[in-house]
PDB file of C-alpha atoms in Angstrom:
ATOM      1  CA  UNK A 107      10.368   3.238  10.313  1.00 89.00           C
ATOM      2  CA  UNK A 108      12.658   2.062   7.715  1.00 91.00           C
ATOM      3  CA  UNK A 109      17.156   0.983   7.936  1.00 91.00           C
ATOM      4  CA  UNK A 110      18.708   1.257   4.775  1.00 90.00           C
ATOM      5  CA  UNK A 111      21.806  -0.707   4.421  1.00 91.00           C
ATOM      6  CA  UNK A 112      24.523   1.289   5.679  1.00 89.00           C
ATOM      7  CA  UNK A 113      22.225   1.753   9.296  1.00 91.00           C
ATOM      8  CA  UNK A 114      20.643   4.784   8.680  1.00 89.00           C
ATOM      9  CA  UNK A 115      17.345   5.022  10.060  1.00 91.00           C
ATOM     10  CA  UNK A 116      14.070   7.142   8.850  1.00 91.00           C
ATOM     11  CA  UNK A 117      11.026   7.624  10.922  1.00 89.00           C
ATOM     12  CA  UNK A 118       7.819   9.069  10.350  1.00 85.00           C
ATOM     13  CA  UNK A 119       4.925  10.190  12.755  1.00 81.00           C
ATOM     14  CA  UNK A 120       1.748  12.316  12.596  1.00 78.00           C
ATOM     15  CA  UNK A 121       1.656  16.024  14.625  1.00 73.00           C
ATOM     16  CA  UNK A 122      -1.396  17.147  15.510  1.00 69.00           C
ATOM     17  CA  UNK A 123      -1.275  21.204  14.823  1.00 61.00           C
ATOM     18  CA  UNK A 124      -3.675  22.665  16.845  1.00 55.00           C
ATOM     19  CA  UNK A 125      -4.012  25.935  15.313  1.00 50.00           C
ATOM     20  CA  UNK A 126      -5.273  24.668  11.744  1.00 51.00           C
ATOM     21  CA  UNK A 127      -7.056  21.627  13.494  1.00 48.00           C
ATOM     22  CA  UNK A 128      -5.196  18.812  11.526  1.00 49.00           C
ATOM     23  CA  UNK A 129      -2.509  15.918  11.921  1.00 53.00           C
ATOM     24  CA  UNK A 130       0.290  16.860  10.253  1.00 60.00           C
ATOM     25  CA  UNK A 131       3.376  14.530   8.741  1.00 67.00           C
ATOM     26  CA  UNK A 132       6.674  14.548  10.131  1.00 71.00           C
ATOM     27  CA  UNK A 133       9.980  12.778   9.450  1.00 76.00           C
ATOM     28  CA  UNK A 134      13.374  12.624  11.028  1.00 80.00           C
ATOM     29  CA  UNK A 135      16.501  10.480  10.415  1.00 82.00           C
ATOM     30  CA  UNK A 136      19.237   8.781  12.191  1.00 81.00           C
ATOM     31  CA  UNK A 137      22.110   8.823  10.327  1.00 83.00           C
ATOM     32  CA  UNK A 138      24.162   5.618  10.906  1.00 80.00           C
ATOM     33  CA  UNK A 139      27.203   6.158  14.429  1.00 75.00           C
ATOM     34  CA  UNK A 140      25.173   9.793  14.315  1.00 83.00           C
ATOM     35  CA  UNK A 141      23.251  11.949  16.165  1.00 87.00           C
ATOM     36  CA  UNK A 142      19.250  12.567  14.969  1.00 88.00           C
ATOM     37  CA  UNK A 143      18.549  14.923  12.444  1.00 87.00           C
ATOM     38  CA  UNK A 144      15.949  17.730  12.984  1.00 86.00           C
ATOM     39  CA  UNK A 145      12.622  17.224  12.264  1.00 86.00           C
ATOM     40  CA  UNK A 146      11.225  17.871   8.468  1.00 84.00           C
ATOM     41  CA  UNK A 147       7.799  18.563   7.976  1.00 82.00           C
ATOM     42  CA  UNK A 148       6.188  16.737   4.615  1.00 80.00           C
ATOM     43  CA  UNK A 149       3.699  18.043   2.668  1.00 73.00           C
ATOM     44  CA  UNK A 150       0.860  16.095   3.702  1.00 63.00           C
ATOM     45  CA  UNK A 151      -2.121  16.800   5.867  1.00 65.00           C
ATOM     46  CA  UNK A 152      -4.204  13.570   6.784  1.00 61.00           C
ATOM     47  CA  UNK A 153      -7.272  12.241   9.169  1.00 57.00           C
ATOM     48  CA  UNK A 154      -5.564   9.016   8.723  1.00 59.00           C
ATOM     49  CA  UNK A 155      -2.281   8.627  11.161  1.00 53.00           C
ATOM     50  CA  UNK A 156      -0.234   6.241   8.827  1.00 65.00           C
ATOM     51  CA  UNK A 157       2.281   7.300   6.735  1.00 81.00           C
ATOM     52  CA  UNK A 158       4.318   4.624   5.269  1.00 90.00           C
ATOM     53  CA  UNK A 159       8.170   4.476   4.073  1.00 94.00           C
ATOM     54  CA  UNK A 160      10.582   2.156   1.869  1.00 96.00           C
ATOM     55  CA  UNK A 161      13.882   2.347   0.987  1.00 95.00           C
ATOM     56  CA  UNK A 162      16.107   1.423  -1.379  1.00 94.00           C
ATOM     57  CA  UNK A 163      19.478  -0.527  -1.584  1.00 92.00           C
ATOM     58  CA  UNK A 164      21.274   2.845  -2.467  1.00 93.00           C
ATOM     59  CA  UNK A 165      19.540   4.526   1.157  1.00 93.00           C
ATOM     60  CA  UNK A 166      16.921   6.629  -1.124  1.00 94.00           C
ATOM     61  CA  UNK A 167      13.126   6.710   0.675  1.00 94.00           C
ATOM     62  CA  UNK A 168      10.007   7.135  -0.382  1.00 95.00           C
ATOM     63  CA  UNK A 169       7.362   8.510   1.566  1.00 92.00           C
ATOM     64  CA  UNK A 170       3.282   7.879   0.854  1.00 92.00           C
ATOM     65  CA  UNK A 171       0.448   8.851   2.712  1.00 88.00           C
ATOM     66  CA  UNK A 172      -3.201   9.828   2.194  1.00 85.00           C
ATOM     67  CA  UNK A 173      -3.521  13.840   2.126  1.00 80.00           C
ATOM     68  CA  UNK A 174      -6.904  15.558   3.306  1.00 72.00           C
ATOM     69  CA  UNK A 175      -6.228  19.105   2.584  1.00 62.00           C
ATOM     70  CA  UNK A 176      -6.850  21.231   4.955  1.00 54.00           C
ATOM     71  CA  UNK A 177      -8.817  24.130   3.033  1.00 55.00           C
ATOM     72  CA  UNK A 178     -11.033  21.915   0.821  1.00 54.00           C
ATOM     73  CA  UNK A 179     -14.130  19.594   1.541  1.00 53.00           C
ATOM     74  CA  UNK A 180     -14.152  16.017   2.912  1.00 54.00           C
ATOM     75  CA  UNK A 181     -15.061  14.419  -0.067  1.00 57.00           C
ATOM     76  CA  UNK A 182     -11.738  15.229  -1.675  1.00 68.00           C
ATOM     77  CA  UNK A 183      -8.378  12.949  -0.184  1.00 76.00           C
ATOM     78  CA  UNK A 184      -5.531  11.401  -2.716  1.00 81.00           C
ATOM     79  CA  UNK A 185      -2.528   9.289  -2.546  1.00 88.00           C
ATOM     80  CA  UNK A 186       0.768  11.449  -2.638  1.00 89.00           C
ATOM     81  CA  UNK A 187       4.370  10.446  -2.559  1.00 93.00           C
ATOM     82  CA  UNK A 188       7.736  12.300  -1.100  1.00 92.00           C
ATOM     83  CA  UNK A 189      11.325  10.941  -1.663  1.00 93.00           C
ATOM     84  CA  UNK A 190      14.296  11.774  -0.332  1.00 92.00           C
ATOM     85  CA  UNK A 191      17.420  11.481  -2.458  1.00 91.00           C
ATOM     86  CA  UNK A 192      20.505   9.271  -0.381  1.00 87.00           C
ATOM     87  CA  UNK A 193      22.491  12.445  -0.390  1.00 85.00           C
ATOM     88  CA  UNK A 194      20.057  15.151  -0.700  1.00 87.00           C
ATOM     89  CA  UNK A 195      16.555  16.746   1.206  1.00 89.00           C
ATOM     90  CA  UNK A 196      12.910  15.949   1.044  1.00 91.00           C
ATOM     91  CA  UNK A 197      11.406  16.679  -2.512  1.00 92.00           C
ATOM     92  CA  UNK A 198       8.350  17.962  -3.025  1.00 91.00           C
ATOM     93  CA  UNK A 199       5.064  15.972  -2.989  1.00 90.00           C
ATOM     94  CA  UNK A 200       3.610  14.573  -5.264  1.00 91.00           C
ATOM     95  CA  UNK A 201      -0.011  13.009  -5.871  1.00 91.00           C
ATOM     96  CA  UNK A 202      -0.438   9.448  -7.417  1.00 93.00           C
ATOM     97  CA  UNK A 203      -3.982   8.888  -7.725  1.00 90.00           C
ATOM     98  CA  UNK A 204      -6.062   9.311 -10.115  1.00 82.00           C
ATOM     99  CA  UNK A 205      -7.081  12.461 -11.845  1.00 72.00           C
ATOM    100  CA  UNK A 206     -11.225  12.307 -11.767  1.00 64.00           C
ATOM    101  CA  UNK A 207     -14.012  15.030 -11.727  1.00 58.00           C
ATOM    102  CA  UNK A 208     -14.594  15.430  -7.934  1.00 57.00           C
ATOM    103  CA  UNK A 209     -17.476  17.110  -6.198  1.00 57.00           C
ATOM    104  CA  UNK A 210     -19.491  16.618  -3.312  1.00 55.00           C
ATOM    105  CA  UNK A 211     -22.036  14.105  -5.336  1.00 53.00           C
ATOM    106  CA  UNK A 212     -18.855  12.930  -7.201  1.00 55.00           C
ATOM    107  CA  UNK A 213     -16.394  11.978  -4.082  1.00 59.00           C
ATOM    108  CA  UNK A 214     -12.661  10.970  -4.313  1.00 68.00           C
ATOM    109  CA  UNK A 215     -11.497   9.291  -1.323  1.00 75.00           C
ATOM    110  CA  UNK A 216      -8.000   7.657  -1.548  1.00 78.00           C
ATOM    111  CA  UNK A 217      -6.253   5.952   1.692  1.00 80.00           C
ATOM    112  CA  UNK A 218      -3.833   3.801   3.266  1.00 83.00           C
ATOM    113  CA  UNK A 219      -1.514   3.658   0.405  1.00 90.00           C
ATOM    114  CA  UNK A 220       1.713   0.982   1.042  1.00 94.00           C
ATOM    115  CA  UNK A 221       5.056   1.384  -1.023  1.00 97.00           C
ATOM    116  CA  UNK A 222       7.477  -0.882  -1.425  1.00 97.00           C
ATOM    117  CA  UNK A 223      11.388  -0.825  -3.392  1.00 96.00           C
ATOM    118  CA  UNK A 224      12.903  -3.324  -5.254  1.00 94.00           C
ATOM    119  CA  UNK A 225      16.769  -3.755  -5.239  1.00 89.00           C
ATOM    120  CA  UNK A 226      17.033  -1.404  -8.142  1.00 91.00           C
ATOM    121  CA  UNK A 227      15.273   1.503  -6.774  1.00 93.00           C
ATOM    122  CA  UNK A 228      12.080   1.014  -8.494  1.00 96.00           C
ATOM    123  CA  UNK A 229       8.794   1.951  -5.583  1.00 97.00           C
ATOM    124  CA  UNK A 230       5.659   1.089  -6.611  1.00 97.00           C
ATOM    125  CA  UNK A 231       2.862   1.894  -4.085  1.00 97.00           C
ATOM    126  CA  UNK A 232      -0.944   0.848  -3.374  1.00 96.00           C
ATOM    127  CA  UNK A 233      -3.929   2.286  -2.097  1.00 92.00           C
ATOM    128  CA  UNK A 234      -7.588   1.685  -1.871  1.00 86.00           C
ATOM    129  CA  UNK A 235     -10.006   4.157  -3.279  1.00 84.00           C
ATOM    130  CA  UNK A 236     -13.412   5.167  -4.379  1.00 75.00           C
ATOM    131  CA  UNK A 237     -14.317   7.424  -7.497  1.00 65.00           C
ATOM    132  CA  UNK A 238     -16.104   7.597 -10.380  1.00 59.00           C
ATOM    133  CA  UNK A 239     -14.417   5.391 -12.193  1.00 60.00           C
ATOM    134  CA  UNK A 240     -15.594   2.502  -9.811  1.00 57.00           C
ATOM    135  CA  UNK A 241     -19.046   3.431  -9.479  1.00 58.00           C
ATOM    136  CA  UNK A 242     -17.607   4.608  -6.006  1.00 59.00           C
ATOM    137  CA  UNK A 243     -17.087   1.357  -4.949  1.00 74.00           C
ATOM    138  CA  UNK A 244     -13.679   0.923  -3.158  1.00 81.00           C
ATOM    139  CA  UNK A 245     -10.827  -0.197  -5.699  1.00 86.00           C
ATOM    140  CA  UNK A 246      -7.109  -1.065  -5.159  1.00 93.00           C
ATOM    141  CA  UNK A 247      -5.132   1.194  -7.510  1.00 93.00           C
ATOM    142  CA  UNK A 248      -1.284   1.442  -7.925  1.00 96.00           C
ATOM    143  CA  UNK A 249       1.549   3.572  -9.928  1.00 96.00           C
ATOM    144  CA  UNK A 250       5.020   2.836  -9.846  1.00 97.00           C
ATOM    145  CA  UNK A 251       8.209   4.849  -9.901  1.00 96.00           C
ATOM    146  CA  UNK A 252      10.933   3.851 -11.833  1.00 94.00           C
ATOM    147  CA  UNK A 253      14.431   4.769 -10.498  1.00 88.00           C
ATOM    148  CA  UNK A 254      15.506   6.946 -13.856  1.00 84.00           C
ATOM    149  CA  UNK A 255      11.953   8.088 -13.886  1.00 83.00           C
ATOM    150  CA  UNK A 256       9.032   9.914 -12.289  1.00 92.00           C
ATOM    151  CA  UNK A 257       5.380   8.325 -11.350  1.00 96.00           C
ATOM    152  CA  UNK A 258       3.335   6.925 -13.647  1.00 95.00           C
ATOM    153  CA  UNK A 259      -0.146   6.610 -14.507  1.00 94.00           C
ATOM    154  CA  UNK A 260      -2.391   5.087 -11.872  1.00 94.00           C
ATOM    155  CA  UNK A 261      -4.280   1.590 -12.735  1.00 93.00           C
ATOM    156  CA  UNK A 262      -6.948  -0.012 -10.887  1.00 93.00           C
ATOM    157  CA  UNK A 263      -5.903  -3.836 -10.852  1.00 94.00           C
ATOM    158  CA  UNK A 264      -8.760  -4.579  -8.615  1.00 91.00           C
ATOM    159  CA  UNK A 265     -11.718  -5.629 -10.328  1.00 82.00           C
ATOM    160  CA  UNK A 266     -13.958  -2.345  -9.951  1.00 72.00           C
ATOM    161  CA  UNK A 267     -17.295  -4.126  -9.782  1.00 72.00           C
ATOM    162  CA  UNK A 268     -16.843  -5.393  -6.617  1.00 78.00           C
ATOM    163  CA  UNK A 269     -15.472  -3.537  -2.685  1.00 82.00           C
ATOM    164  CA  UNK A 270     -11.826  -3.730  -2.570  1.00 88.00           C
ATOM    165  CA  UNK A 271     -10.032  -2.528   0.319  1.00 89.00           C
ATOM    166  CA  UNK A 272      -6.739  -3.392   2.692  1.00 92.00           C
ATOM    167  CA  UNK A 273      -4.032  -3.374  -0.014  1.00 94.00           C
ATOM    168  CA  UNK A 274      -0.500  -4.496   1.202  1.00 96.00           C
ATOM    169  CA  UNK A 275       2.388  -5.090  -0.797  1.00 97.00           C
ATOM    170  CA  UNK A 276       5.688  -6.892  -1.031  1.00 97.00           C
ATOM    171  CA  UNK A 277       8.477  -7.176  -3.560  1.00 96.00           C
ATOM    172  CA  UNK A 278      11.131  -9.831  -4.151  1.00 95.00           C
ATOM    173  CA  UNK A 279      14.785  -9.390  -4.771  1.00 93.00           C
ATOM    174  CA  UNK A 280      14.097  -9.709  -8.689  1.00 93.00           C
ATOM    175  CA  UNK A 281      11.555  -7.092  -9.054  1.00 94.00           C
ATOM    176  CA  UNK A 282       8.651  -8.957  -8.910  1.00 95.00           C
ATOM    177  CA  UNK A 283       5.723  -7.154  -7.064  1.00 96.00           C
ATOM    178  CA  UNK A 284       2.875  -9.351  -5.214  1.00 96.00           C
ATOM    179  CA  UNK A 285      -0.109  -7.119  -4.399  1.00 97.00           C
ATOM    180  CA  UNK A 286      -2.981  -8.411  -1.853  1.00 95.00           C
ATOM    181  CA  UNK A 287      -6.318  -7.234  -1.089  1.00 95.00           C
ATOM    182  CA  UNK A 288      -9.740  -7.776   1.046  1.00 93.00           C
ATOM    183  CA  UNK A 289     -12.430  -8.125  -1.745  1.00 88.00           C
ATOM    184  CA  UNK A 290     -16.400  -9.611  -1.686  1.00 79.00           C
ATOM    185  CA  UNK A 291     -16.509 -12.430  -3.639  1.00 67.00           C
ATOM    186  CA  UNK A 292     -19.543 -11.688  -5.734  1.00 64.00           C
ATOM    187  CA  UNK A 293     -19.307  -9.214  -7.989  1.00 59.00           C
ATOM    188  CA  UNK A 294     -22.228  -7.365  -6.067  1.00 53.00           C
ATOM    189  CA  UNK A 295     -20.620  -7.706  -2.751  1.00 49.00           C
ATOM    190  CA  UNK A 296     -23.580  -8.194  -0.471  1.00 57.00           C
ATOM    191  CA  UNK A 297     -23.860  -7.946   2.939  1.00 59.00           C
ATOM    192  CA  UNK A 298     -23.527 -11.622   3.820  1.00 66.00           C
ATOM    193  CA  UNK A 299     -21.149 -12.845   1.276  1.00 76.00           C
ATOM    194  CA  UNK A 300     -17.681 -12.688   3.214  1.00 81.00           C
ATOM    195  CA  UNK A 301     -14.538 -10.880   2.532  1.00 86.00           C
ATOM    196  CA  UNK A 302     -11.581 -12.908   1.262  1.00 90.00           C
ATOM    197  CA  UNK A 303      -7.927 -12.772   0.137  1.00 93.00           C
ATOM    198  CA  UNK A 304      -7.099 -11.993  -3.211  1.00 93.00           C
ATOM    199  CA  UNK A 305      -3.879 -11.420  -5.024  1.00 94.00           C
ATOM    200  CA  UNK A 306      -2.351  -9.792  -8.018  1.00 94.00           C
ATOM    201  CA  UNK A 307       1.579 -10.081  -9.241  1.00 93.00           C
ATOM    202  CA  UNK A 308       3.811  -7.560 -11.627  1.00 94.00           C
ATOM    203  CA  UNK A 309       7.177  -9.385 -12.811  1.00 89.00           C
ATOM    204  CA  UNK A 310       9.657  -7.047 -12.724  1.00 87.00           C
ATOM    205  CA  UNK A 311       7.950  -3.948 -14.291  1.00 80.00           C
ATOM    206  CA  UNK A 312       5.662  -5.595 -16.645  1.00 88.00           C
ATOM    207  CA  UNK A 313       1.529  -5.405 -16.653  1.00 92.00           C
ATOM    208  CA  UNK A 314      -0.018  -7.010 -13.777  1.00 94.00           C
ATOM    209  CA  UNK A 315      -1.352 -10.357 -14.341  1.00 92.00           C
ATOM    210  CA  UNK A 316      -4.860 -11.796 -13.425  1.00 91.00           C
ATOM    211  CA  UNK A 317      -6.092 -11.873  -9.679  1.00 91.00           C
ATOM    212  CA  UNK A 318      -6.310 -14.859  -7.381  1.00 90.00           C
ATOM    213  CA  UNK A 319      -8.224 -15.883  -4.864  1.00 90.00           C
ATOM    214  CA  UNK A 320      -5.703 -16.578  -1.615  1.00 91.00           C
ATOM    215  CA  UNK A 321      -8.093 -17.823   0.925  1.00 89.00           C
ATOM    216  CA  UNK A 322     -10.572 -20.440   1.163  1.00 82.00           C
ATOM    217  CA  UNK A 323     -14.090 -18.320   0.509  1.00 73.00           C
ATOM    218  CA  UNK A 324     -15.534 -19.672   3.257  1.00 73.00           C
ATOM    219  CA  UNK A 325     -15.414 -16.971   5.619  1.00 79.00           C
ATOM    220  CA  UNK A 326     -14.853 -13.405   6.509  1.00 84.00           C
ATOM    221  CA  UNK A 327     -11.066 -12.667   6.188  1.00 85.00           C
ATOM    222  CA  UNK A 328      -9.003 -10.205   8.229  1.00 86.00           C
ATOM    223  CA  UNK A 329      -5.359  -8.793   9.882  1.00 91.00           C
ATOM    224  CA  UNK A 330      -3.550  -9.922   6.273  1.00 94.00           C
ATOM    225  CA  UNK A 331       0.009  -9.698   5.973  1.00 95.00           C
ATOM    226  CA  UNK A 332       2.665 -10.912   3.229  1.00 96.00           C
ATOM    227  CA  UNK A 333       6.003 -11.428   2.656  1.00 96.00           C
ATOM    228  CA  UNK A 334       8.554 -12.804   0.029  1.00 95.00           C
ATOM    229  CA  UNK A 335      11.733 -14.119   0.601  1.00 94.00           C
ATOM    230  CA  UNK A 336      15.134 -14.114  -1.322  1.00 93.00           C
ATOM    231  CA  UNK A 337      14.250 -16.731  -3.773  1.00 92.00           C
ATOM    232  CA  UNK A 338      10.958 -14.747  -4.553  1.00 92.00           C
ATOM    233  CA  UNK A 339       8.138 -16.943  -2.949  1.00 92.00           C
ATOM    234  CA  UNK A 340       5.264 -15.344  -1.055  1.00 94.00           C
ATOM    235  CA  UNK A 341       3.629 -16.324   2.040  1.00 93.00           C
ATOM    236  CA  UNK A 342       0.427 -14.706   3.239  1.00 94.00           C
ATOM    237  CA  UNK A 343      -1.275 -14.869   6.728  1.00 93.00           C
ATOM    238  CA  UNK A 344      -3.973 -13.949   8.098  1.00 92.00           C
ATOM    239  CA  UNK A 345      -7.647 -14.340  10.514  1.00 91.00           C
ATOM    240  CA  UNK A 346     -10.217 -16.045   9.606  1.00 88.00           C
ATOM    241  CA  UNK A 347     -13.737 -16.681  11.826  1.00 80.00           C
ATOM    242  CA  UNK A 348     -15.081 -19.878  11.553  1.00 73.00           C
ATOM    243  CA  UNK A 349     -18.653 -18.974  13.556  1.00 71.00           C
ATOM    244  CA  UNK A 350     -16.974 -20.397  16.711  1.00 75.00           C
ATOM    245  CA  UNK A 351     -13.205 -19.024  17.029  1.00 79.00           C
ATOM    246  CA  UNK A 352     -10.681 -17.281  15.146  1.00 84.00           C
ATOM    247  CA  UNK A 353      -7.746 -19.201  13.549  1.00 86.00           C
ATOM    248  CA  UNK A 354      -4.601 -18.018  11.689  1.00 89.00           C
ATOM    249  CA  UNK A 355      -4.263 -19.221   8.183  1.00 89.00           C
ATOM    250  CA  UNK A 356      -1.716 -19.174   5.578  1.00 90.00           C
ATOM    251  CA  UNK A 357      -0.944 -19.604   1.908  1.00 91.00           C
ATOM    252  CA  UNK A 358       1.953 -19.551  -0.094  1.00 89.00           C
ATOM    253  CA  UNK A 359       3.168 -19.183  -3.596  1.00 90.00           C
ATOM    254  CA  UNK A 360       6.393 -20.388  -4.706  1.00 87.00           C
ATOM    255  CA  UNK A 361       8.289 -18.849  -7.774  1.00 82.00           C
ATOM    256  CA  UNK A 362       9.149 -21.745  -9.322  1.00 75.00           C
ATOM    257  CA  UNK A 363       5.423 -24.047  -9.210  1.00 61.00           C
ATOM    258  CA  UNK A 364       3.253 -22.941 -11.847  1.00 53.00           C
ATOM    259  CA  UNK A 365       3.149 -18.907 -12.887  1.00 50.00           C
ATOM    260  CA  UNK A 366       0.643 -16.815 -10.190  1.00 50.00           C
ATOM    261  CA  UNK A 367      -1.055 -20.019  -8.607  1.00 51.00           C
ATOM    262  CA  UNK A 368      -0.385 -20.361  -4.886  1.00 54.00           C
ATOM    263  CA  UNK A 369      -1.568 -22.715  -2.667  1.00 54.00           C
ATOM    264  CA  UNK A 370      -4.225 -24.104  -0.945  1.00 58.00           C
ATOM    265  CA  UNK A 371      -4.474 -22.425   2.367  1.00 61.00           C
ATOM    266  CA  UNK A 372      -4.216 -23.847   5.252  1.00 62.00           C
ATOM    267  CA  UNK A 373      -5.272 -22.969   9.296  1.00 58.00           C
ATOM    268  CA  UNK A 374      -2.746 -22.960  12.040  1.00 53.00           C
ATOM    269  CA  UNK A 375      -4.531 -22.744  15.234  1.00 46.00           C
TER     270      UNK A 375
END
């Protein structure tokens, strides 16, 4: 669910249509001292029951969400985007993953894809996925969408030799986009080596800079969340397991210490 700033509300939900056996995506809005609109179908069909919306200053949204069509294999699933116009209707879908060979020994499986707007209208979404060009490891890919523009090309800003899942994504009110992720820390990602908290920023439409590690490495990491404020600095949160308990730890970078180096973390328990 997302408010834009004159109150109007847009909410989105998965419908399970029985007759072609998938969970279909459905919006509906509240437009502000109104009565609710009638439901709009998007074009999506997913397995995965979380479509996620943004808006704008202006009131435009933006829809992503991981499709599954319905009349092709399992091993095919990408990241696709709807927006809706302030004054106008849905627009068509459109997909913002990668374009790879796929095949049933050659697998593309994009999901949970985030999106968020800056104050100018710009979206930029992320997603985890697995294809070719990671070996068919998990990566964390994103494409932005310029407000005078269409989607761009995809880029993996995870680093593809290792798992990467869990993206999230905030932006502040300059532009600037801070990207997070669940990631091994060896390159090989084995079994006992424990997931932790990286990070990866974009000022304001430029390339995205290097990636930083946000927790301590010490244990498995989990339940992330982040946040920036008005001034544009970042705070993190998230569970970590210690052996004996969980605690919730935090970490934050602030815009105007030293470019893309946050904190040490700490543990509130």
């Amino acid at each position: 669910v997302v408010v834009d700033p004159d109150g109007n509300v847009t909410v989105t939900w998965t419908h399970e249509r029985r007759a072609s056996d998938f969970l279909g995506l459905i919006t509906c809005r509240d437009p502000a001292g109104g009565p609710w609109e009638s439901p709009v179908a998007l074009d999506g069909r997913t397995e995965y029951p979380a479509p996620r919306l943004s808006v704008d200053r202006k009131g435009n949204v933006m829809a992503v969400f991981a499709d599954f069509p319905f009349d092709v294999p399992t091993w095919l699933s990408s990241a696709r985007a709807q927006s809706r116009p302030v004054e106008g209707s849905w627009e068509d879908a459109v997909t913002i993953s990668p374009d790879v060979p796929v095949g049933p020994t050659s697998p593309q499986i994009a999901v949970v894809p985030q999106v968020a707007a800056d104050p100018d209208g710009n979206f930029t979404a992320v997603w985890h996925e697995s294809n070719a060009r990671t070996q068919f490891r998990s990566g964390i890919w994103a494409n932005r969408y310029p407000t005078d523009g269409s989607w761009g090309t995809p880029a993996l800003i995870s680093d593809g030799a290792a798992e990467a899942v869990g993206p999230r994504i905030a932006v502040d009110p300059q532009g600037n986009v801070t990207a997070m992720w669940l990631r091994k820390q060896a390159p090989a990602g084995s079994v006992d080596d424990p997931l932790n908290l990286y990070a990866k920023r974009s000022r304001a439409g430029e390339a995205w800079g290097a990636a930083v590690r946000v927790s301590n490495g010490a244990s498995d990491v989990g339940s992330h969340q982040v946040v920036v404020d008005v001034d544009g600095d970042v705070t993190a949160a998230w569970v970590q397991l210690d052996g004996a308990h969980a605690s919730i730890w935090a970490n934050r970078y602030e815009s105007r210490g030293p470019a893309d180096v946050p904190l040490s973390p700490r543990p509130y328990r």
